[in-house]
Amino acid sequence: MFYIFTLPMILKHINQIPVIAEAHGAKYAVLSPGSRVAPLTLAFTRYKKIECFTLSDERSAAFAAMGMAEASSTPVVIACTSGTAASNYIPAVTEAYYRQIPMVILTADRPPEWIDQWDGQTIRQNNLYSNHIKRSFELPVDTSHEDAQWQSNRIINEAFIEAKKHPCGPVHVNIPLREPFYPEPGENFKFERKVRIIENGEITRSIPLNILSDLEKKYKESRNVLILAGQSNISRENQEKLSDWARRKNIPVITDIISNCFNVDTAITKADIFLKTLKESEFNKLNPDLIISFGKSIISKNTKIYLRLRINRKQEHWYVGINEFLSDPLQNLTKTIDVEIDQFLDQTMDWENKDPKYLKSWQAKEEKAEAKLNSILGKNGETLNELSVSKAILQSLPENTNLHLANSMPVRWVNFISGKGRNLHIIANRGTSGIDGTISTAMGHSIVKSDKYNVILTGDLSFFYDRNSLWHNYDYKNLCIVIMNNRSGGIFGLIDGPSRQPESNEWFETRQMLTARNIARDHKLQYFKCTTTTHIAEAKELIKSSSGRIIIEIFTEPDHNKKVFKALFQ
């Protein structure tokens, strides 16, 4: 496919970028205001085949773009002006890198001769994200020669190819620009057919037969096999395939809430609770001979600690997935299998079934942990605490809801409960597990997928930290924000180390008395305050109604939360 421009400006290579982006599947661009970025802004906004959004806070803009990319499964463009604007992208870029979400980052820059010359809005932008990016490129500053035009075209094509290539991820293109940035009045700004598009055809990987045979031999030698599912956007079809595979073979699937595998028939969702208190005499019943893991991060520290400690000399641990780096969080990896999990399941469907005794051992622990959880919830039913609030929110969600979980405690409380039996999709920024970006990421989902209901469960600090996510002019009616406000960073009151220090309240928990009422008013959102169990019942009805543009703020006491948390592990 070819396009060309009839434009008397010297920036013809810039005006090719949106055309190349669209040809590679991009549907959205998030642009932040600035002067140096003006040529990119004009090129994208005048090219009507890509929907453009302007978000002023670059940190929030990048997380919103990441949410758009995740929601649409397409590479999303972000573009900003020079200087610290580009630095504000870093949190979202690192998150997208570890979550394998495709983004193409375009940073307008000063010409190279002005770097380190105390010129305004000038920093060292080339390779700014180099440790957390798939590839970094820089366009030529002088494109008057046709070879430089060819180079620029090739780089932009390569950037989009790289962002989409498995494993997907962010790619950076730094773009030095000299003035003039703006077309003169009456200048012809017309897109015509004739721009080179370089296509890339990825081949589906499969396990070679000789390797598959060796794997099956190891599998047959293993009596106790378990699957460990890390963070995943696994499709409904592949969830069912995994469920069928594990059920037939009598294999437990250890899941976190963020694995989106909690509805697998043999799912073990309460490992984080019962592995903490497991007696030494019970270890052997649960010890695996073979671990098959897939996905990314795991929330449960207790699961990781247990599986690290239960190393034996004959144990095998296979990781199934395609990554840029070798990850061994359990410290016992023996083999990597470079295919996606669905391909692995397809090729191993006829492997032998295992004795159900091992699965039943895990399921017995799961049932006891479930009973313990319900007992704790029953004892604290009239007291507002974050565990009971999390369960109430889960119960109120309509089918097919996107549930966005903030880091620190919200994602952990929901992980204790699990989403078993619910048709939900869980989203969390667990690539780097930072406090920033939860609301912005969900906002990106809401803006581009108006038919999908999005509910956020967040703590107060995460919400206030990301309040600029609401600062834009775009309509959305499908976003409900639930804040558990304990007036502090509650996780530090639950961890033994910081909670024992006399400085804890000020320097770790950072107590504060803010509420979200005025933020809701400023951004024209409905606001509902919860301080009693009666209010919770009303809040559940508000969530069930799927009416977006609402903030529900639920106030809990840190001491109650701490009591419930400790009861889970007694």
Tab-separated table of N, CA and C in Angstrom, residues 20-154:
chain	number	residue	atom	x	y	z
A	20	ILE	N	1.377	5.401	8.054
A	20	ILE	CA	2.045	4.142	8.372
A	20	ILE	C	1.414	3.510	9.612
A	21	ALA	N	1.095	4.342	10.608
A	21	ALA	CA	0.475	3.844	11.842
A	21	ALA	C	-0.843	3.141	11.538
A	22	GLU	N	-1.669	3.776	10.733
A	22	GLU	CA	-2.977	3.194	10.401
A	22	GLU	C	-2.816	1.889	9.619
A	23	ALA	N	-1.836	1.847	8.720
A	23	ALA	CA	-1.599	0.635	7.937
A	23	ALA	C	-1.163	-0.534	8.814
A	24	HIS	N	-0.539	-0.229	9.958
A	24	HIS	CA	-0.096	-1.271	10.884
A	24	HIS	C	-1.124	-1.544	11.981
A	25	GLY	N	-2.338	-1.045	11.809
A	25	GLY	CA	-3.417	-1.410	12.725
A	25	GLY	C	-3.712	-0.427	13.822
A	26	ALA	N	-2.993	0.698	13.903
A	26	ALA	CA	-3.272	1.680	14.951
A	26	ALA	C	-4.625	2.347	14.704
A	27	LYS	N	-5.409	2.465	15.764
A	27	LYS	CA	-6.714	3.112	15.689
A	27	LYS	C	-6.770	4.410	16.498
A	28	TYR	N	-5.847	4.541	17.484
A	28	TYR	CA	-5.939	5.657	18.427
A	28	TYR	C	-4.563	6.305	18.622
A	29	ALA	N	-4.597	7.616	18.865
A	29	ALA	CA	-3.392	8.365	19.223
A	29	ALA	C	-3.745	9.299	20.383
A	30	VAL	N	-2.858	9.350	21.372
A	30	VAL	CA	-3.045	10.230	22.521
A	30	VAL	C	-1.955	11.286	22.463
A	31	LEU	N	-2.369	12.540	22.293
A	31	LEU	CA	-1.445	13.640	22.062
A	31	LEU	C	-1.515	14.618	23.226
A	32	SER	N	-0.359	15.031	23.717
A	32	SER	CA	-0.330	16.043	24.774
A	32	SER	C	0.148	17.364	24.183
A	33	PRO	N	-0.387	18.491	24.674
A	33	PRO	CA	-0.110	19.797	24.055
A	33	PRO	C	1.358	20.197	24.145
A	34	GLY	N	1.786	21.011	23.183
A	34	GLY	CA	3.139	21.551	23.160
A	34	GLY	C	3.432	22.158	21.803
A	35	SER	N	4.518	22.918	21.739
A	35	SER	CA	4.868	23.583	20.482
A	35	SER	C	5.752	22.694	19.605
A	36	ARG	N	6.791	22.099	20.197
A	36	ARG	CA	7.711	21.290	19.401
A	36	ARG	C	7.002	20.086	18.782
A	37	VAL	N	5.933	19.621	19.423
A	37	VAL	CA	5.195	18.451	18.938
A	37	VAL	C	4.142	18.842	17.904
A	38	ALA	N	4.032	20.134	17.583
A	38	ALA	CA	2.967	20.603	16.688
A	38	ALA	C	2.910	19.863	15.346
A	39	PRO	N	4.041	19.599	14.676
A	39	PRO	CA	3.946	18.881	13.406
A	39	PRO	C	3.284	17.506	13.544
A	40	LEU	N	3.572	16.801	14.634
A	40	LEU	CA	2.942	15.501	14.870
A	40	LEU	C	1.455	15.666	15.179
A	41	THR	N	1.131	16.666	15.981
A	41	THR	CA	-0.273	16.919	16.322
A	41	THR	C	-1.086	17.210	15.075
A	42	LEU	N	-0.558	18.070	14.216
A	42	LEU	CA	-1.286	18.420	12.994
A	42	LEU	C	-1.408	17.214	12.061
A	43	ALA	N	-0.349	16.440	11.947
A	43	ALA	CA	-0.391	15.271	11.053
A	43	ALA	C	-1.455	14.275	11.506
A	44	PHE	N	-1.496	13.990	12.804
A	44	PHE	CA	-2.456	12.987	13.291
A	44	PHE	C	-3.884	13.509	13.304
A	45	THR	N	-4.074	14.741	13.733
A	45	THR	CA	-5.450	15.239	13.831
A	45	THR	C	-6.062	15.509	12.455
A	46	ARG	N	-5.237	15.790	11.463
A	46	ARG	CA	-5.767	16.022	10.114
A	46	ARG	C	-5.893	14.736	9.299
A	47	TYR	N	-5.309	13.679	9.815
A	47	TYR	CA	-5.470	12.373	9.162
A	47	TYR	C	-6.634	11.684	9.866
A	48	LYS	N	-7.777	11.650	9.258
A	48	LYS	CA	-9.032	11.326	9.941
A	48	LYS	C	-9.254	9.830	10.200
A	49	LYS	N	-8.295	8.992	9.797
A	49	LYS	CA	-8.503	7.554	9.954
A	49	LYS	C	-8.006	7.032	11.301
A	50	ILE	N	-7.403	7.906	12.092
A	50	ILE	CA	-6.983	7.552	13.447
A	50	ILE	C	-7.684	8.501	14.408
A	51	GLU	N	-8.343	7.945	15.436
A	51	GLU	CA	-9.054	8.776	16.401
A	51	GLU	C	-8.050	9.342	17.402
A	52	CYS	N	-8.071	10.659	17.557
A	52	CYS	CA	-7.080	11.325	18.398
A	52	CYS	C	-7.718	11.857	19.683
A	53	PHE	N	-6.940	11.823	20.750
A	53	PHE	CA	-7.359	12.341	22.047
A	53	PHE	C	-6.248	13.251	22.567
A	54	THR	N	-6.621	14.317	23.260
A	54	THR	CA	-5.614	15.168	23.883
A	54	THR	C	-5.772	15.119	25.392
A	55	LEU	N	-4.704	14.719	26.080
A	55	LEU	CA	-4.670	14.658	27.539
A	55	LEU	C	-3.439	15.439	27.986
A	56	SER	N	-3.650	16.421	28.853
A	56	SER	CA	-2.590	17.385	29.167
A	56	SER	C	-1.507	16.816	30.071
A	57	ASP	N	-1.862	15.963	31.000
A	57	ASP	CA	-0.889	15.386	31.920
A	57	ASP	C	-0.263	14.164	31.247
A	58	GLU	N	1.005	14.272	30.887
A	58	GLU	CA	1.646	13.195	30.118
A	58	GLU	C	1.684	11.869	30.876
A	59	ARG	N	1.844	11.914	32.192
A	59	ARG	CA	1.863	10.652	32.944
A	59	ARG	C	0.519	9.938	32.807
A	60	SER	N	-0.559	10.680	33.006
A	60	SER	CA	-1.894	10.105	32.862
A	60	SER	C	-2.167	9.719	31.414
A	61	ALA	N	-1.724	10.556	30.470
A	61	ALA	CA	-1.952	10.287	29.045
A	61	ALA	C	-1.349	8.957	28.627
A	62	ALA	N	-0.154	8.674	29.116
A	62	ALA	CA	0.516	7.423	28.723
A	62	ALA	C	-0.197	6.208	29.295
A	63	PHE	N	-0.667	6.292	30.539
A	63	PHE	CA	-1.424	5.172	31.110
A	63	PHE	C	-2.764	4.995	30.399
A	64	ALA	N	-3.416	6.113	30.043
A	64	ALA	CA	-4.677	6.009	29.303
A	64	ALA	C	-4.443	5.340	27.953
A	65	ALA	N	-3.354	5.702	27.287
A	65	ALA	CA	-3.020	5.071	26.006
A	65	ALA	C	-2.756	3.584	26.184
A	66	MET	N	-2.104	3.218	27.279
A	66	MET	CA	-1.863	1.806	27.553
A	66	MET	C	-3.186	1.062	27.733
A	67	GLY	N	-4.134	1.700	28.420
A	67	GLY	CA	-5.460	1.104	28.570
A	67	GLY	C	-6.164	0.938	27.240
A	68	MET	N	-6.019	1.940	26.358
A	68	MET	CA	-6.613	1.845	25.023
A	68	MET	C	-6.011	0.685	24.230
A	69	ALA	N	-4.690	0.537	24.330
A	69	ALA	CA	-4.019	-0.556	23.615
A	69	ALA	C	-4.461	-1.907	24.143
A	70	GLU	N	-4.603	-2.000	25.465
A	70	GLU	CA	-5.047	-3.253	26.070
A	70	GLU	C	-6.482	-3.574	25.671
A	71	ALA	N	-7.347	-2.545	25.659
A	71	ALA	CA	-8.758	-2.755	25.333
A	71	ALA	C	-8.964	-3.121	23.869
A	72	SER	N	-8.160	-2.538	22.989
A	72	SER	CA	-8.365	-2.712	21.544
A	72	SER	C	-7.456	-3.751	20.915
A	73	SER	N	-6.439	-4.198	21.657
A	73	SER	CA	-5.426	-5.133	21.110
A	73	SER	C	-4.786	-4.569	19.849
A	74	THR	N	-4.555	-3.260	19.851
A	74	THR	CA	-3.879	-2.588	18.739
A	74	THR	C	-2.792	-1.681	19.297
A	75	PRO	N	-1.743	-1.388	18.513
A	75	PRO	CA	-0.731	-0.448	18.990
A	75	PRO	C	-1.305	0.956	19.058
A	76	VAL	N	-1.072	1.659	20.152
A	76	VAL	CA	-1.554	3.029	20.327
A	76	VAL	C	-0.363	3.977	20.313
A	77	VAL	N	-0.542	5.108	19.637
A	77	VAL	CA	0.505	6.128	19.525
A	77	VAL	C	0.354	7.131	20.662
A	78	ILE	N	1.459	7.512	21.290
A	78	ILE	CA	1.456	8.660	22.193
A	78	ILE	C	2.531	9.620	21.711
A	79	ALA	N	2.233	10.905	21.805
A	79	ALA	CA	3.176	11.916	21.318
A	79	ALA	C	3.177	13.109	22.253
A	80	CYS	N	4.366	13.629	22.527
A	80	CYS	CA	4.491	14.774	23.434
A	80	CYS	C	5.600	15.693	22.964
A	81	THR	N	5.661	16.846	23.594
A	81	THR	CA	6.685	17.835	23.285
A	81	THR	C	7.995	17.459	23.973
A	82	SER	N	9.020	18.265	23.799
A	82	SER	CA	10.357	17.928	24.302
A	82	SER	C	10.489	18.250	25.788
A	83	GLY	N	11.541	17.700	26.390
A	83	GLY	CA	11.862	17.996	27.783
A	83	GLY	C	11.222	17.030	28.753
A	84	THR	N	10.822	17.536	29.927
A	84	THR	CA	10.303	16.657	30.977
A	84	THR	C	8.964	16.018	30.605
A	85	ALA	N	8.288	16.553	29.589
A	85	ALA	CA	7.060	15.904	29.110
A	85	ALA	C	7.340	14.445	28.787
A	86	ALA	N	8.453	14.202	28.108
A	86	ALA	CA	8.820	12.824	27.741
A	86	ALA	C	9.157	11.990	28.968
A	87	SER	N	9.765	12.617	29.986
A	87	SER	CA	10.100	11.888	31.215
A	87	SER	C	8.851	11.401	31.933
A	88	ASN	N	7.767	12.149	31.819
A	88	ASN	CA	6.529	11.772	32.504
A	88	ASN	C	5.888	10.519	31.917
A	89	TYR	N	6.335	10.086	30.762
A	89	TYR	CA	5.847	8.829	30.183
A	89	TYR	C	6.446	7.596	30.866
A	90	ILE	N	7.529	7.758	31.594
A	90	ILE	CA	8.319	6.607	32.049
A	90	ILE	C	7.506	5.593	32.861
A	91	PRO	N	6.678	5.992	33.844
A	91	PRO	CA	5.937	4.964	34.592
A	91	PRO	C	5.080	4.066	33.707
A	92	ALA	N	4.354	4.652	32.759
A	92	ALA	CA	3.493	3.848	31.882
A	92	ALA	C	4.323	3.017	30.907
A	93	VAL	N	5.440	3.551	30.442
A	93	VAL	CA	6.296	2.800	29.514
A	93	VAL	C	6.833	1.540	30.202
A	94	THR	N	7.281	1.684	31.452
A	94	THR	CA	7.802	0.504	32.157
A	94	THR	C	6.687	-0.516	32.417
A	95	GLU	N	5.503	-0.023	32.761
A	95	GLU	CA	4.375	-0.933	32.979
A	95	GLU	C	4.027	-1.676	31.688
A	96	ALA	N	3.955	-0.944	30.579
A	96	ALA	CA	3.629	-1.562	29.289
A	96	ALA	C	4.697	-2.576	28.878
A	97	TYR	N	5.945	-2.297	29.213
A	97	TYR	CA	7.027	-3.213	28.861
A	97	TYR	C	6.851	-4.551	29.572
A	98	TYR	N	6.605	-4.513	30.877
A	98	TYR	CA	6.479	-5.756	31.622
A	98	TYR	C	5.123	-6.431	31.419
A	99	ARG	N	4.131	-5.685	30.939
A	99	ARG	CA	2.824	-6.273	30.625
A	99	ARG	C	2.728	-6.683	29.159
A	100	GLN	N	3.731	-6.340	28.352
A	100	GLN	CA	3.764	-6.687	26.922
A	100	GLN	C	2.574	-6.082	26.169
A	101	ILE	N	2.403	-4.774	26.350
A	101	ILE	CA	1.322	-4.026	25.695
A	101	ILE	C	1.938	-3.135	24.622
A	102	PRO	N	1.426	-3.176	23.370
A	102	PRO	CA	2.061	-2.437	22.274
A	102	PRO	C	1.747	-0.943	22.302
A	103	MET	N	2.794	-0.136	22.341
A	103	MET	CA	2.668	1.325	22.252
A	103	MET	C	3.821	1.851	21.414
A	104	VAL	N	3.552	2.895	20.645
A	104	VAL	CA	4.617	3.578	19.899
A	104	VAL	C	4.712	4.999	20.445
A	105	ILE	N	5.855	5.317	21.057
A	105	ILE	CA	6.054	6.586	21.749
A	105	ILE	C	6.823	7.519	20.835
A	106	LEU	N	6.225	8.643	20.504
A	106	LEU	CA	6.851	9.646	19.649
A	106	LEU	C	7.161	10.867	20.504
A	107	THR	N	8.443	11.177	20.667
A	107	THR	CA	8.827	12.341	21.470
A	107	THR	C	9.482	13.375	20.572
A	108	ALA	N	8.851	14.538	20.479
A	108	ALA	CA	9.463	15.640	19.740
A	108	ALA	C	10.681	16.139	20.518
A	109	ASP	N	11.739	16.531	19.792
A	109	ASP	CA	12.989	16.889	20.459
A	109	ASP	C	13.607	18.115	19.807
A	110	ARG	N	14.502	18.767	20.550
A	110	ARG	CA	15.333	19.831	19.984
A	110	ARG	C	16.352	19.212	19.026
A	111	PRO	N	16.887	19.986	18.089
A	111	PRO	CA	17.970	19.464	17.240
A	111	PRO	C	19.186	19.095	18.086
A	112	PRO	N	20.000	18.139	17.653
A	112	PRO	CA	21.083	17.613	18.489
A	112	PRO	C	22.108	18.655	18.914
A	113	GLU	N	22.312	19.705	18.109
A	113	GLU	CA	23.329	20.693	18.471
A	113	GLU	C	22.959	21.499	19.722
A	114	TRP	N	21.656	21.436	20.119
A	114	TRP	CA	21.212	22.225	21.264
A	114	TRP	C	21.127	21.403	22.554
A	115	ILE	N	21.450	20.122	22.483
A	115	ILE	CA	21.439	19.305	23.703
A	115	ILE	C	22.582	19.751	24.615
A	116	ASP	N	22.316	19.862	25.914
A	116	ASP	CA	23.276	20.272	26.948
A	116	ASP	C	23.747	21.720	26.771
A	117	GLN	N	22.933	22.542	26.120
A	117	GLN	CA	23.300	23.951	25.927
A	117	GLN	C	22.375	24.896	26.705
A	118	TRP	N	21.718	24.390	27.740
A	118	TRP	CA	20.813	25.180	28.569
A	118	TRP	C	19.706	25.819	27.749
A	119	ASP	N	19.331	25.149	26.677
A	119	ASP	CA	18.207	25.624	25.884
A	119	ASP	C	16.917	25.136	26.528
A	120	GLY	N	15.838	25.875	26.380
A	120	GLY	CA	14.575	25.547	27.034
A	120	GLY	C	14.017	24.199	26.611
A	121	GLN	N	13.450	23.489	27.582
A	121	GLN	CA	12.812	22.196	27.349
A	121	GLN	C	13.708	21.237	26.566
A	122	THR	N	14.975	21.203	26.964
A	122	THR	CA	15.950	20.367	26.257
A	122	THR	C	16.650	19.443	27.246
A	123	ILE	N	16.460	18.142	27.050
A	123	ILE	CA	17.142	17.137	27.858
A	123	ILE	C	17.693	16.064	26.910
A	124	ARG	N	18.341	15.059	27.457
A	124	ARG	CA	18.888	13.968	26.642
A	124	ARG	C	17.790	12.930	26.403
A	125	GLN	N	17.051	13.098	25.326
A	125	GLN	CA	15.872	12.267	25.073
A	125	GLN	C	16.157	10.975	24.329
A	126	ASN	N	17.204	10.967	23.518
A	126	ASN	CA	17.503	9.751	22.774
A	126	ASN	C	17.816	8.619	23.757
A	127	ASN	N	17.186	7.467	23.593
A	127	ASN	CA	17.342	6.320	24.496
A	127	ASN	C	16.857	6.602	25.917
A	128	LEU	N	15.910	7.533	26.058
A	128	LEU	CA	15.403	7.910	27.373
A	128	LEU	C	14.825	6.717	28.127
A	129	TYR	N	14.189	5.790	27.416
A	129	TYR	CA	13.517	4.650	28.060
A	129	TYR	C	14.299	3.351	27.835
A	130	SER	N	15.589	3.451	27.585
A	130	SER	CA	16.349	2.335	27.008
A	130	SER	C	16.287	1.047	27.816
A	131	ASN	N	16.129	1.100	29.139
A	131	ASN	CA	16.115	-0.124	29.932
A	131	ASN	C	14.762	-0.816	29.944
A	132	HIS	N	13.710	-0.133	29.475
A	132	HIS	CA	12.359	-0.696	29.549
A	132	HIS	C	11.604	-0.456	28.251
A	133	ILE	N	12.241	-0.795	27.152
A	133	ILE	CA	11.658	-0.561	25.836
A	133	ILE	C	12.122	-1.696	24.920
A	134	LYS	N	11.293	-2.049	23.950
A	134	LYS	CA	11.728	-3.084	23.020
A	134	LYS	C	12.810	-2.568	22.082
A	135	ARG	N	12.605	-1.377	21.528
A	135	ARG	CA	13.606	-0.766	20.642
A	135	ARG	C	13.521	0.746	20.775
A	136	SER	N	14.637	1.417	20.589
A	136	SER	CA	14.683	2.882	20.539
A	136	SER	C	15.236	3.309	19.189
A	137	PHE	N	14.602	4.313	18.590
A	137	PHE	CA	15.031	4.847	17.300
A	137	PHE	C	15.114	6.373	17.399
A	138	GLU	N	15.838	6.961	16.470
A	138	GLU	CA	15.823	8.424	16.326
A	138	GLU	C	15.766	8.767	14.842
A	139	LEU	N	14.829	9.631	14.478
A	139	LEU	CA	14.713	10.044	13.081
A	139	LEU	C	15.807	11.048	12.738
A	140	PRO	N	16.189	11.115	11.470
A	140	PRO	CA	17.187	12.116	11.062
A	140	PRO	C	16.623	13.519	11.222
A	141	VAL	N	17.476	14.459	11.629
A	141	VAL	CA	17.005	15.834	11.804
A	141	VAL	C	16.925	16.567	10.465
A	142	ASP	N	17.769	16.171	9.510
A	142	ASP	CA	17.757	16.776	8.178
A	142	ASP	C	17.235	15.738	7.187
A	143	THR	N	16.075	15.997	6.642
A	143	THR	CA	15.467	15.034	5.713
A	143	THR	C	15.360	15.606	4.299
A	144	SER	N	16.244	16.545	3.986
A	144	SER	CA	16.185	17.149	2.649
A	144	SER	C	16.633	16.169	1.565
A	145	HIS	N	17.500	15.214	1.912
A	145	HIS	CA	17.952	14.234	0.939
A	145	HIS	C	16.971	13.066	0.900
A	146	GLU	N	16.783	12.475	-0.272
A	146	GLU	CA	15.818	11.382	-0.417
A	146	GLU	C	16.215	10.151	0.396
A	147	ASP	N	17.522	9.958	0.639
A	147	ASP	CA	17.945	8.829	1.466
A	147	ASP	C	17.476	8.998	2.911
A	148	ALA	N	17.478	10.237	3.391
A	148	ALA	CA	16.992	10.503	4.749
A	148	ALA	C	15.487	10.271	4.825
A	149	GLN	N	14.759	10.597	3.761
A	149	GLN	CA	13.320	10.319	3.706
A	149	GLN	C	13.075	8.803	3.741
A	150	TRP	N	13.876	8.080	2.984
A	150	TRP	CA	13.790	6.618	2.965
A	150	TRP	C	14.084	6.045	4.357
A	151	GLN	N	15.118	6.587	5.019
A	151	GLN	CA	15.477	6.119	6.358
A	151	GLN	C	14.339	6.358	7.344
A	152	SER	N	13.760	7.523	7.310
A	152	SER	CA	12.662	7.855	8.215
A	152	SER	C	11.482	6.907	8.009
A	153	ASN	N	11.130	6.680	6.756
A	153	ASN	CA	10.026	5.771	6.442
A	153	ASN	C	10.304	4.364	6.973
A	154	ARG	N	11.541	3.912	6.768
A	154	ARG	CA	11.911	2.566	7.214
A	154	ARG	C	11.822	2.450	8.735
